[in-house]
Amino acid sequence: MTDGPALASSTERALIDRIRARLDAPPPWLRVGPGDDAAVVDPERNLCDVVTTDVCVEGVHFDRAFVPPDAIGHRALAVNLSDLAAMGAKPRLATLSLVLPPSLDLEVFDAVLDGFLALARVHRTTIVGGNLSRSPGPLVVDVTAIGTVHRRKILRRAGARPGDAVYVSGTLGDARAGLEQCRNGVQEQTGEPLRARALRPDPRVRLGMLLGRTQTASSCMDLSDGLADALSQVAEASGVQLQIDAALLPIRPEARLWFEARGADPLRAALAGGDDYELLFTVPGRRRGRLQNVARLIAGLPLTRIGSVTRGAGVIVQRSDRTDELPAGFSHFGGG
Amino acid sequence: MTDGPALASSTERALIDRIRARLDAPPPWLRVGPGDDAAVVDPERNLCDVVTTDVCVEGVHFDRAFVPPDAIGHRALAVNLSDLAAMGAKPRLATLSLVLPPSLDLEVFDAVLDGFLALARVHRTTIVGGNLSRSPGPLVVDVTAIGTVHRRKILRRAGARPGDAVYVSGTLGDARAGLEQCRNGVQEQTGEPLRARALRPDPRVRLGMLLGRTQTASSCMDLSDGLADALSQVAEASGVQLQIDAALLPIRPEARLWFEARGADPLRAALAGGDDYELLFTVPGRRRGRLQNVARLIAGLPLTRIGSVTRGAGVIVQRSDRTDELPAGFSHFGGG
């Protein structure tokens, strides 16, 4: 991609120094930061820790042919912050593990870091440590993120009750459409939202925190593996049935056009497309007023009612033409 | 290696269930365990959290040709527990991130897990979460471990003062000799310690906790990258010089014989050989009595005085025939 020097020309120590030079001044609660055998952190009083880990692997989660390096770093943190958001947690710290092909350009290394650290700054997430290793194969970025939540404000997948309404944030299928556009070499255009959503997902941290703190949502989950998967998981964890009205699914006109032009069903894409990193959540009837307050506070991010919770099991999707029962859609591990 | 089914024949869900079926009952402080978007953990009152992350990559940190699968899982946790030990921390929880070639045998997957969980059990480390991903290349096992320590009992690399004595636990060069034996196809023999030390390092968790709790050590670091590297790091972090007497380095007769038979210098191997996962620590003169108590409590693990701390910088190794100043030995990132 460039003619700059590769990682192999640097020492591990030099690479670590390159990372440390980019870090902000440590907060007072970080007693021992990067550079010792481990980091030492003062816990936050009266709050629980929320711990998640997620990995991004070249050739599986991103393709360096069309994903810019800063977007790789951004995504590696975003997917973890999205998990914290789904629990109602406030992000606090993260570790960054990089498994790096020695042939990687130093410029690419810097850009991966810059994307990671820019998002960390937005969400006030302190990098407390990490490690570097050579990779004999793909670039791997593994992140553990830790946040905090009050013990009575935890959002779980279990908790949806018959009578609750089912909501989703943002729009669905954008990331899939955007990814297809990237793969097809569609040029990025100003104001074009789909590629941006695919490349730099915006974890719904503020929404998750508000839904938890105001005790508005009875259950919550992020859409990392697509809406259909999230619906099934919440139904199973809560021991309820979710009835979804397909006509209510929020799909951008641009995404709808993209799918239709390629002979694909936009509803199917909205249900099955992963990587949207929106939140699926349920709201009891008596909390509808609180939800309006939350919606006001996060103005700009639509919250759409897409169905309701009933007794039973599984997920029912009602379409104008027919009613589908969603199959338990677990892909084979070897598959895409 | 076997003719059993490969991971590609399983669903991701089935693999996750396979892991969860192996986990012990969760402790009461784990409010939300594996199976939600993230884990929720009650902090331990009045203690700091100690956070570390370390990755094991096939072809870099282990070779599947001679490292049994359970040893891969064991090592992935051991290297992290060794970092906690070096801070004086008590292990508490860990996350496990597996990046898996779909061609991997299910039997191998199970054995990697078994090795990981057996060591977790020994050190009362609860697995709170993790993730699975396909790998288009090597097997990667990435672990984040979290422990706890009292804020006044933290062991750091900085803290060595002129007049302190320099100690190392266990014996040096064993892992390198054992690894060379594995590579050379030397058959494992009962009671033969070198291969065992190379394949299943025993993190010095109890020693680290005792050195910290009794406030015996003024500085501490683990030997993951070899004694020479650790000496340099402690000297630099503490702003002192370390003077080492090569004749005092604890080397097993078996290791000495192995190196000499191959024309290698055992002292050099003891200094440069990594992966021993022993602790290097310094002890002020007035704490020598406490160290004797610690030594009694961990009977069976030798603690050897190898030198002393003086004013100055860097590391001096005194040999009967000459005095060496250790070069700042940072290997190139592309190298071995």
XYZ file of C-alpha atoms in Angstrom:
672
model
C 0.000 0.000 0.000
C 2.894 2.366 0.776
C 6.645 2.183 0.403
C 7.406 3.026 4.042
C 9.345 0.762 6.391
C 7.763 -2.432 7.733
C 7.483 -3.503 11.370
C 10.350 -5.968 10.904
C 12.757 -2.989 10.818
C 11.709 -1.939 14.359
C 12.402 -3.480 17.731
C 9.481 -4.579 19.876
C 10.525 -1.949 22.396
C 10.395 0.752 19.705
C 6.858 -0.327 18.764
C 5.764 -0.253 22.399
C 7.268 3.227 22.759
C 5.338 4.272 19.645
C 2.111 3.187 21.337
C 2.953 4.799 24.672
C 3.811 8.095 23.005
C 0.251 8.200 21.670
C -1.487 7.599 25.002
C -3.084 10.423 26.961
C -1.929 11.249 30.489
C -3.163 8.484 32.828
C -6.102 9.197 35.160
C -5.413 9.199 38.927
C -7.153 5.833 39.400
C -4.519 4.115 37.230
C -1.906 3.345 39.898
C 0.404 1.403 37.593
C 0.011 1.915 33.853
C 1.626 0.344 30.774
C 5.278 -0.617 31.250
C 5.125 -2.935 34.256
C 4.156 -6.631 34.339
C 0.483 -5.650 34.704
C -1.670 -2.565 35.276
C -3.053 -1.696 38.718
C -6.395 0.054 38.885
C -8.416 1.506 41.766
C -11.969 0.166 41.525
C -14.916 2.568 41.382
C -16.757 2.642 44.676
C -20.125 0.892 44.819
C -20.079 -0.104 41.169
C -19.738 -3.495 39.510
C -17.114 -4.180 36.847
C -18.343 -5.222 33.420
C -15.830 -7.277 31.432
C -15.926 -8.203 27.752
C -13.466 -9.385 25.141
C -13.746 -9.519 21.371
C -11.286 -10.134 18.583
C -10.970 -8.839 15.010
C -9.148 -11.156 12.617
C -7.922 -10.211 9.150
C -9.698 -12.286 6.524
C -12.585 -13.032 8.897
C -13.757 -9.701 10.325
C -12.037 -7.331 7.943
C -10.347 -7.316 4.563
C -7.351 -5.026 4.304
C -8.040 -4.620 0.582
C -10.836 -2.169 1.344
C -10.878 -1.515 5.099
C -8.580 1.431 5.942
C -6.178 0.738 8.835
C -7.761 3.310 11.152
C -11.116 1.570 10.641
C -9.525 -1.730 11.782
C -8.465 -0.119 15.061
C -11.811 1.637 15.401
C -13.767 -1.587 14.918
C -11.638 -3.581 17.361
C -12.639 -1.219 20.170
C -16.167 -0.472 18.904
C -17.303 -4.101 19.054
C -16.233 -4.263 22.695
C -17.812 -0.938 23.654
C -21.008 -2.158 21.996
C -21.008 -5.135 24.381
C -20.554 -2.803 27.355
C -23.396 -0.602 26.035
C -25.689 -3.636 25.855
C -25.133 -4.166 29.608
C -25.822 -0.507 30.430
C -22.183 -0.020 31.427
C -19.983 3.065 31.227
C -16.636 2.265 29.531
C -13.574 2.757 31.702
C -10.492 0.918 30.457
C -9.236 -1.489 27.814
C -6.264 -3.636 26.923
C -5.004 -3.967 23.356
C -3.403 -7.132 22.037
C -1.869 -6.887 18.568
C -0.678 -9.933 16.614
C 1.217 -8.367 13.724
C 2.673 -9.671 10.455
C 6.288 -8.372 10.381
C 5.696 -7.250 6.789
C 3.061 -4.751 7.961
C 3.935 -1.131 7.157
C 4.813 0.972 10.159
C 2.402 3.548 8.726
C -0.419 0.996 8.836
C 0.492 0.098 12.440
C 0.289 3.776 13.396
C -3.059 4.193 11.647
C -4.578 1.108 13.346
C -3.527 2.613 16.676
C -4.844 6.057 15.756
C -8.278 4.630 14.905
C -8.356 2.684 18.155
C -7.223 5.599 20.304
C -9.519 8.138 18.645
C -12.563 6.062 19.585
C -11.117 5.424 23.061
C -10.879 9.188 23.541
C -14.501 9.732 22.462
C -15.667 7.224 25.066
C -13.097 8.152 27.749
C -11.605 4.674 27.739
C -8.095 4.445 29.192
C -5.641 1.979 27.631
C -4.041 0.298 30.652
C -1.908 -2.306 28.904
C -1.575 -4.789 26.112
C 0.951 -6.792 24.242
C 2.567 -7.191 20.850
C 3.324 -10.444 19.109
C 4.473 -11.426 15.670
C 1.935 -13.148 13.446
C 2.915 -15.830 10.949
C -0.443 -15.158 9.265
C -3.214 -12.591 9.619
C -3.315 -9.341 11.570
C -5.273 -9.984 14.789
C -6.507 -7.248 17.114
C -7.859 -8.556 20.404
C -9.342 -6.198 22.951
C -10.666 -6.593 26.472
C -12.808 -3.699 27.675
C -13.962 -3.044 31.210
C -16.733 -0.708 32.262
C -18.774 -0.037 35.354
C -22.448 -0.298 36.196
C -24.557 0.009 39.321
C -25.691 -3.436 40.418
C -29.363 -2.524 40.150
C -28.960 -0.957 36.696
C -27.497 -3.934 34.835
C -29.150 -4.682 31.483
C -29.337 -8.365 30.586
C -30.675 -10.477 27.767
C -33.020 -12.075 30.269
C -35.745 -9.776 31.569
C -38.218 -9.332 28.701
C -41.798 -9.980 29.929
C -45.062 -10.554 28.034
C -46.605 -7.180 27.277
C -43.270 -5.386 26.834
C -42.640 -3.599 23.562
C -39.604 -4.493 21.431
C -37.377 -1.666 20.193
C -34.311 -1.293 18.076
C -31.998 1.713 17.761
C -30.819 3.209 14.487
C -31.319 1.487 11.148
C -30.818 -2.107 10.065
C -28.850 -3.663 7.230
C -26.670 -0.586 6.718
C -23.451 -2.361 7.551
C -24.232 -5.263 5.221
C -25.123 -2.933 2.348
C -22.060 -0.803 3.061
C -19.810 -3.857 3.143
C -21.220 -5.059 -0.179
C -20.529 -1.615 -1.626
C -16.942 -1.771 -0.375
C -16.486 -5.240 -1.854
C -17.931 -4.071 -5.150
C -15.560 -1.132 -5.283
C -18.293 1.512 -5.047
C -16.490 4.801 -4.459
C -17.076 6.580 -1.162
C -19.274 9.651 -1.572
C -19.758 12.560 0.757
C -22.795 12.085 2.921
C -23.146 8.435 1.854
C -23.940 6.680 5.143
C -23.739 2.956 4.381
C -19.994 2.543 3.906
C -19.341 4.698 6.962
C -21.632 2.476 9.039
C -19.870 -0.653 7.768
C -16.348 0.659 8.325
C -16.646 2.677 11.533
C -19.591 1.415 13.595
C -20.685 3.794 16.325
C -21.253 1.809 19.538
C -24.437 2.936 21.307
C -22.690 3.627 24.592
C -24.800 6.613 25.636
C -28.069 4.879 24.759
C -27.120 1.767 26.734
C -26.136 3.818 29.776
C -29.390 5.816 29.632
C -31.570 2.714 29.208
C -29.871 1.167 32.236
C -29.598 4.175 34.525
C -33.219 5.236 34.019
C -34.316 1.591 34.382
C -36.276 1.932 31.154
C -35.362 -1.356 29.457
C -36.289 -4.795 30.812
C -33.726 -6.538 28.553
C -31.047 -5.465 26.103
C -28.558 -6.937 23.633
C -26.417 -5.590 20.826
C -26.828 -6.586 17.187
C -23.285 -7.762 16.488
C -24.552 -10.962 14.851
C -27.663 -9.442 13.300
C -31.208 -8.758 14.437
C -32.500 -12.306 13.914
C -29.799 -13.719 16.164
C -30.388 -11.071 18.839
C -34.146 -11.669 18.812
C -33.609 -15.414 19.271
C -31.133 -14.884 22.100
C -33.366 -12.467 24.013
C -36.404 -14.736 23.535
C -34.457 -17.739 24.804
C -32.759 -15.961 27.719
C -36.052 -14.358 28.829
C -38.252 -17.428 28.231
C -40.705 -15.494 26.042
C -41.781 -15.146 22.430
C -40.934 -12.041 20.396
C -43.460 -11.058 17.692
C -41.936 -8.731 15.149
C -43.810 -6.732 12.505
C -41.552 -6.717 9.461
C -43.176 -3.540 8.146
C -41.843 -1.673 11.176
C -38.143 -2.565 10.703
C -36.196 0.676 10.217
C -34.397 0.442 6.883
C -32.750 3.418 5.193
C -33.978 4.189 1.670
C -30.366 3.944 0.442
C -30.024 0.434 1.864
C -33.432 -0.640 0.541
C -32.502 0.576 -2.939
C -29.132 -1.167 -2.805
C -30.635 -4.529 -1.868
C -33.558 -4.278 -4.319
C -31.256 -3.304 -7.178
C -29.354 -6.537 -6.565
C -32.460 -8.712 -6.350
C -32.079 -9.163 -2.564
C -34.908 -8.899 -0.031
C -34.302 -5.801 2.170
C -36.279 -7.319 5.059
C -34.156 -10.425 4.988
C -30.998 -8.316 4.883
C -32.240 -6.220 7.818
C -32.898 -9.386 9.832
C -29.804 -11.351 8.939
C -27.190 -8.646 8.298
C -24.695 -8.407 11.112
C -22.310 -5.692 12.234
C -24.915 -2.956 12.714
C -23.973 -2.646 16.407
C -27.347 -1.189 17.282
C -29.185 -2.128 20.488
C -32.256 -4.367 20.690
C -34.203 -3.749 23.894
C -37.603 -4.301 25.480
C -39.644 -1.740 27.415
C -42.552 -2.458 29.808
C -45.717 -0.447 29.112
C -45.369 1.602 32.285
C -41.876 2.728 31.234
C -42.970 4.211 27.893
C -42.728 7.731 29.378
C -39.148 7.151 30.474
C -38.300 5.975 26.979
C -39.532 9.289 25.582
C -37.096 11.063 27.894
C -34.267 8.795 26.777
C -35.178 9.437 23.134
C -35.036 13.192 23.762
C -31.594 12.892 25.376
C -30.108 10.982 22.433
C -31.827 13.111 19.792
C -30.665 12.089 16.324
C -30.674 8.337 16.930
C -34.078 6.863 16.070
C -35.606 4.324 18.465
C -38.178 2.227 16.636
C -40.822 -0.046 18.042
C -40.683 -3.223 15.953
C -42.930 -5.621 17.865
C -43.976 -6.984 21.216
C -43.256 -9.671 23.767
C -45.767 -12.480 24.305
C -45.938 -15.762 26.158
C -44.304 -18.627 24.329
C -40.924 -19.226 22.784
C -38.945 -18.220 19.732
C -39.427 -15.400 17.282
C -42.337 -14.738 14.918
C -41.889 -12.303 12.039
C -45.165 -11.045 10.558
C -44.992 -9.859 6.987
C -47.820 -8.454 4.882
C -47.738 -11.577 2.732
C -46.914 -14.281 5.296
C -45.759 -15.131 8.832
C -42.302 -16.644 9.322
C -40.984 -18.447 12.317
C -37.294 -17.667 12.552
C -35.185 -20.786 12.520
C -32.468 -21.017 15.157
C -29.901 -19.677 12.717
C -26.501 -20.854 13.867
C -23.937 -20.876 11.124
C -21.356 -23.612 10.964
C -18.015 -22.669 12.434
C -16.246 -23.269 9.147
C -18.692 -21.066 7.255
C -18.790 -17.315 6.596
C -3.048 -36.024 14.677
C -6.302 -37.875 15.152
C -9.122 -38.884 12.831
C -11.855 -37.251 14.906
C -14.170 -34.539 13.619
C -12.847 -31.003 13.034
C -14.288 -27.772 14.393
C -15.808 -26.990 10.985
C -18.418 -29.702 11.651
C -19.682 -27.854 14.759
C -21.670 -24.677 15.141
C -20.162 -21.790 17.081
C -22.965 -22.242 19.596
C -22.061 -25.907 20.058
C -18.432 -24.969 20.713
C -19.478 -22.339 23.260
C -21.702 -24.900 24.962
C -18.723 -27.261 25.043
C -16.735 -24.642 26.927
C -19.563 -23.758 29.309
C -20.152 -27.397 30.175
C -16.561 -27.545 31.445
C -16.766 -24.501 33.706
C -17.154 -24.842 37.464
C -20.162 -23.338 39.258
C -19.750 -19.544 39.302
C -18.762 -17.819 42.549
C -21.308 -15.463 44.170
C -19.352 -12.367 43.097
C -19.952 -13.204 39.425
C -23.331 -11.479 38.915
C -23.539 -12.177 35.194
C -21.351 -14.947 33.775
C -20.668 -16.249 30.276
C -23.679 -16.094 27.948
C -24.622 -12.428 28.057
C -23.028 -9.515 26.154
C -20.459 -9.116 28.951
C -19.695 -10.422 32.435
C -20.606 -8.439 35.554
C -18.364 -8.784 38.583
C -18.582 -7.429 42.138
C -15.246 -5.813 43.008
C -13.336 -6.938 46.096
C -13.587 -4.354 48.853
C -10.501 -2.239 49.533
C -8.374 -3.982 46.936
C -6.998 -2.763 43.612
C -7.560 -4.650 40.368
C -4.500 -5.916 38.528
C -5.019 -6.363 34.782
C -2.780 -8.123 32.276
C -3.134 -9.599 28.817
C -0.882 -11.944 26.890
C -1.274 -13.930 23.714
C 0.060 -17.296 22.532
C 0.387 -17.661 18.762
C 1.008 -20.918 16.927
C 4.325 -20.796 15.093
C 5.593 -18.010 17.370
C 5.029 -19.153 20.959
C 4.343 -22.828 20.376
C 4.747 -25.475 17.715
C 1.907 -27.968 17.497
C 4.349 -30.571 16.186
C 5.630 -31.189 19.718
C 3.533 -29.132 22.147
C 0.543 -31.185 23.334
C -2.797 -29.311 23.120
C -3.321 -29.230 26.891
C 0.094 -27.565 27.241
C -1.038 -24.843 24.804
C -4.018 -24.036 27.029
C -1.882 -24.290 30.165
C 0.723 -21.874 28.807
C -1.849 -19.319 27.629
C -3.066 -18.887 31.208
C 0.304 -19.447 32.912
C 2.000 -16.512 31.173
C -0.769 -14.220 32.409
C -0.757 -15.592 35.966
C 3.014 -15.090 35.975
C 2.443 -11.376 35.252
C -0.037 -11.171 38.135
C 2.460 -12.950 40.402
C 5.118 -10.395 39.498
C 2.804 -7.640 40.834
C 2.084 -9.543 44.057
C -1.529 -10.050 42.976
C -3.924 -12.866 43.765
C -5.564 -14.212 40.564
C -9.332 -13.811 40.404
C -10.751 -14.055 36.892
C -9.826 -14.400 33.239
C -11.273 -14.152 29.769
C -10.350 -16.577 27.009
C -10.233 -15.586 23.343
C -9.698 -18.415 20.875
C -8.927 -17.829 17.195
C -9.306 -21.294 15.713
C -8.458 -22.877 12.366
C -11.658 -24.688 11.273
C -9.527 -27.734 10.437
C -8.584 -28.119 14.107
C -9.709 -31.416 15.638
C -12.504 -31.131 18.150
C -10.380 -33.360 20.393
C -7.548 -30.834 20.244
C -9.986 -28.010 21.063
C -11.176 -29.926 24.120
C -7.615 -30.618 25.250
C -6.558 -26.953 24.898
C -9.531 -26.047 27.088
C -8.770 -28.782 29.589
C -5.192 -27.563 30.006
C -6.391 -23.998 30.467
C -9.123 -24.885 32.944
C -6.961 -27.272 34.979
C -4.501 -24.468 35.709
C -7.374 -22.022 36.339
C -8.694 -24.433 38.970
C -5.292 -24.710 40.687
C -5.147 -20.928 41.019
C -8.882 -20.356 41.690
C -9.273 -18.266 38.564
C -12.855 -17.948 37.311
C -13.460 -17.799 33.555
C -15.981 -14.980 33.172
C -16.204 -14.794 29.397
C -14.422 -14.966 26.086
C -15.033 -15.358 22.423
C -14.449 -17.703 19.530
C -13.396 -16.732 16.055
C -12.283 -18.586 12.975
C -8.642 -18.245 11.991
C -7.480 -18.236 8.376
C -4.017 -19.060 9.729
C -2.539 -20.006 13.094
C -4.234 -20.990 16.333
C -4.206 -17.942 18.634
C -5.054 -18.056 22.335
C -5.387 -14.625 23.899
C -6.074 -14.266 27.600
C -6.769 -11.338 29.888
C -6.333 -12.098 33.581
C -7.412 -9.936 36.490
C -6.247 -10.261 40.066
C -6.377 -8.208 43.210
C -3.778 -6.605 45.440
C -3.783 -4.256 48.405
C -2.658 -0.816 47.295
C 0.267 -0.785 49.718
C 1.436 -4.291 48.723
C 1.925 -3.777 45.002
C 5.218 -5.095 43.603
C 6.711 -3.036 40.775
C 9.790 -3.111 38.612
C 10.750 0.224 40.109
C 11.736 0.084 43.781
C 15.167 -1.590 43.873
C 17.596 0.505 45.972
C 21.393 0.390 46.327
C 22.265 -2.157 49.003
C 19.354 -4.476 48.195
C 20.148 -8.075 47.326
C 19.002 -9.552 43.988
C 17.189 -12.896 44.042
C 15.722 -15.270 41.541
C 13.311 -18.144 42.162
C 13.725 -21.656 40.797
C 16.308 -22.537 38.178
C 17.326 -20.829 34.943
C 17.574 -22.061 31.379
C 15.353 -25.085 32.007
C 12.693 -23.997 29.532
C 15.238 -23.311 26.807
C 16.934 -26.687 27.321
C 13.552 -28.427 27.470
C 12.392 -26.713 24.299
C 15.577 -27.745 22.494
C 14.974 -31.322 23.673
C 11.420 -31.194 22.309
C 12.648 -29.813 18.965
C 15.282 -32.526 18.791
C 12.721 -35.239 19.408
C 14.174 -36.336 22.759
C 11.584 -38.639 24.289
C 9.911 -37.568 27.506
C 11.157 -39.527 30.507
C 9.648 -39.921 33.925
C 11.149 -37.470 36.355
C 12.879 -35.536 33.571
C 12.235 -31.902 34.538
C 13.361 -29.829 31.567
C 10.634 -30.705 29.055
C 7.996 -30.326 31.756
C 9.285 -26.853 32.589
C 9.260 -25.894 28.908
C 5.787 -27.253 28.206
C 3.864 -26.469 31.384
C 5.460 -23.528 33.185
C 4.356 -23.154 36.783
C 3.588 -19.478 37.464
C 4.991 -18.377 40.835
C 1.660 -17.086 42.093
C 2.134 -18.001 45.728
C 5.666 -16.626 45.868
C 4.556 -13.304 44.317
C 1.678 -12.958 46.764
C 3.934 -13.732 49.739
C 6.660 -11.308 48.612
C 4.037 -8.577 48.274
C 1.906 -9.261 51.332
C 4.865 -9.503 53.688
C 6.430 -6.431 52.036
C 9.650 -8.380 51.609
C 10.581 -7.392 48.045
C 11.425 -3.838 46.967
C 10.933 -4.696 43.270
C 9.784 -7.710 41.265
C 9.409 -8.861 37.663
C 8.834 -12.173 35.950
C 11.336 -13.802 33.600
C 9.082 -14.256 30.586
C 11.725 -12.778 28.254
C 14.735 -14.169 30.104
C 16.862 -13.094 33.051
C 19.028 -10.636 31.094
C 15.951 -8.761 29.892
C 14.405 -8.713 33.369
C 17.635 -7.445 34.966
C 17.827 -4.612 32.431
C 14.186 -3.658 32.953
C 14.424 -3.595 36.748
C 17.694 -1.614 36.598
C 16.131 0.927 34.232
C 12.795 1.222 36.047
C 14.522 1.575 39.449
C 17.353 3.845 38.265
C 20.052 1.582 39.697
C 22.761 -0.833 38.590
C 22.429 -4.581 39.149
C 25.668 -6.498 39.708
C 25.250 -10.214 39.114
C 27.693 -12.953 40.043
C 27.468 -15.509 37.256
C 28.749 -18.278 39.546
C 25.591 -17.886 41.663
C 23.065 -18.411 38.860
C 20.965 -21.480 39.737
C 21.306 -23.935 36.867
C 20.168 -27.559 37.090
C 22.858 -30.174 36.402
C 20.599 -31.642 33.679
C 20.408 -28.279 31.907
C 24.130 -27.610 32.324
C 24.909 -31.008 30.800
C 22.510 -30.443 27.905
C 24.045 -27.088 26.971
C 27.654 -28.237 27.409
C 27.071 -31.351 25.315
C 25.962 -29.079 22.488
C 28.883 -26.687 22.813
C 26.685 -23.943 24.293
C 27.577 -21.783 27.304
C 25.210 -22.672 30.202
C 25.642 -19.214 31.764
C 24.683 -17.529 28.534
C 21.654 -19.825 28.200
C 20.623 -19.066 31.791
C 20.836 -15.336 31.107
C 19.237 -15.237 27.682
C 16.838 -18.188 27.746
C 13.220 -17.041 28.047
C 10.067 -18.788 29.187
C 11.304 -19.805 32.642
C 8.494 -17.792 34.307
C 10.442 -17.459 37.509
C 10.468 -14.235 39.541
C 13.385 -11.814 39.783
C 13.145 -9.658 42.913
C 15.207 -7.425 45.174
C 15.228 -7.492 48.983
C 16.525 -4.741 51.308
C 18.997 -5.895 53.963
C 16.548 -5.307 56.828
C 14.003 -7.633 55.164
C 16.309 -10.659 54.963
C 14.501 -12.206 57.962
C 11.125 -11.885 56.254
C 12.562 -13.571 53.173
C 13.526 -16.570 55.302
C 9.902 -16.852 56.403
C 8.710 -16.639 52.797
C 11.227 -19.323 51.795
C 9.900 -21.597 54.547
C 6.308 -21.089 53.360
C 7.123 -22.043 49.768
C 9.407 -24.907 50.702
C 10.550 -26.767 47.590
C 11.108 -23.713 45.416
C 14.699 -22.455 45.807
C 15.261 -18.704 46.175
C 18.822 -17.842 45.185
C 20.759 -14.685 45.824
C 22.504 -13.849 42.538
C 23.885 -10.371 43.136
C 23.285 -6.919 44.549
C 21.974 -3.490 43.717
C 24.401 -0.560 43.473
C 24.329 3.050 42.347
C 24.651 3.475 38.624
C 22.837 2.108 35.608
C 22.586 -1.104 33.625
C 23.620 -4.627 34.472
C 27.098 -6.006 35.200
C 27.687 -9.767 35.070
C 30.847 -10.881 36.882
C 32.335 -14.162 35.720
C 35.423 -15.880 37.050
C 37.227 -15.121 33.803
C 35.820 -11.698 32.892
C 33.218 -9.021 33.585
C 30.483 -8.401 30.986
C 28.232 -5.432 30.665
C 24.914 -6.659 29.351
C 23.934 -4.916 26.140
C 20.379 -3.609 25.909
C 19.237 -6.737 24.143
C 16.130 -5.918 22.147
C 15.494 -8.352 19.372
C 14.113 -7.130 16.087
C 10.381 -7.567 15.707
C 10.818 -9.752 12.649
C 13.243 -12.053 14.415
C 12.823 -15.104 16.613
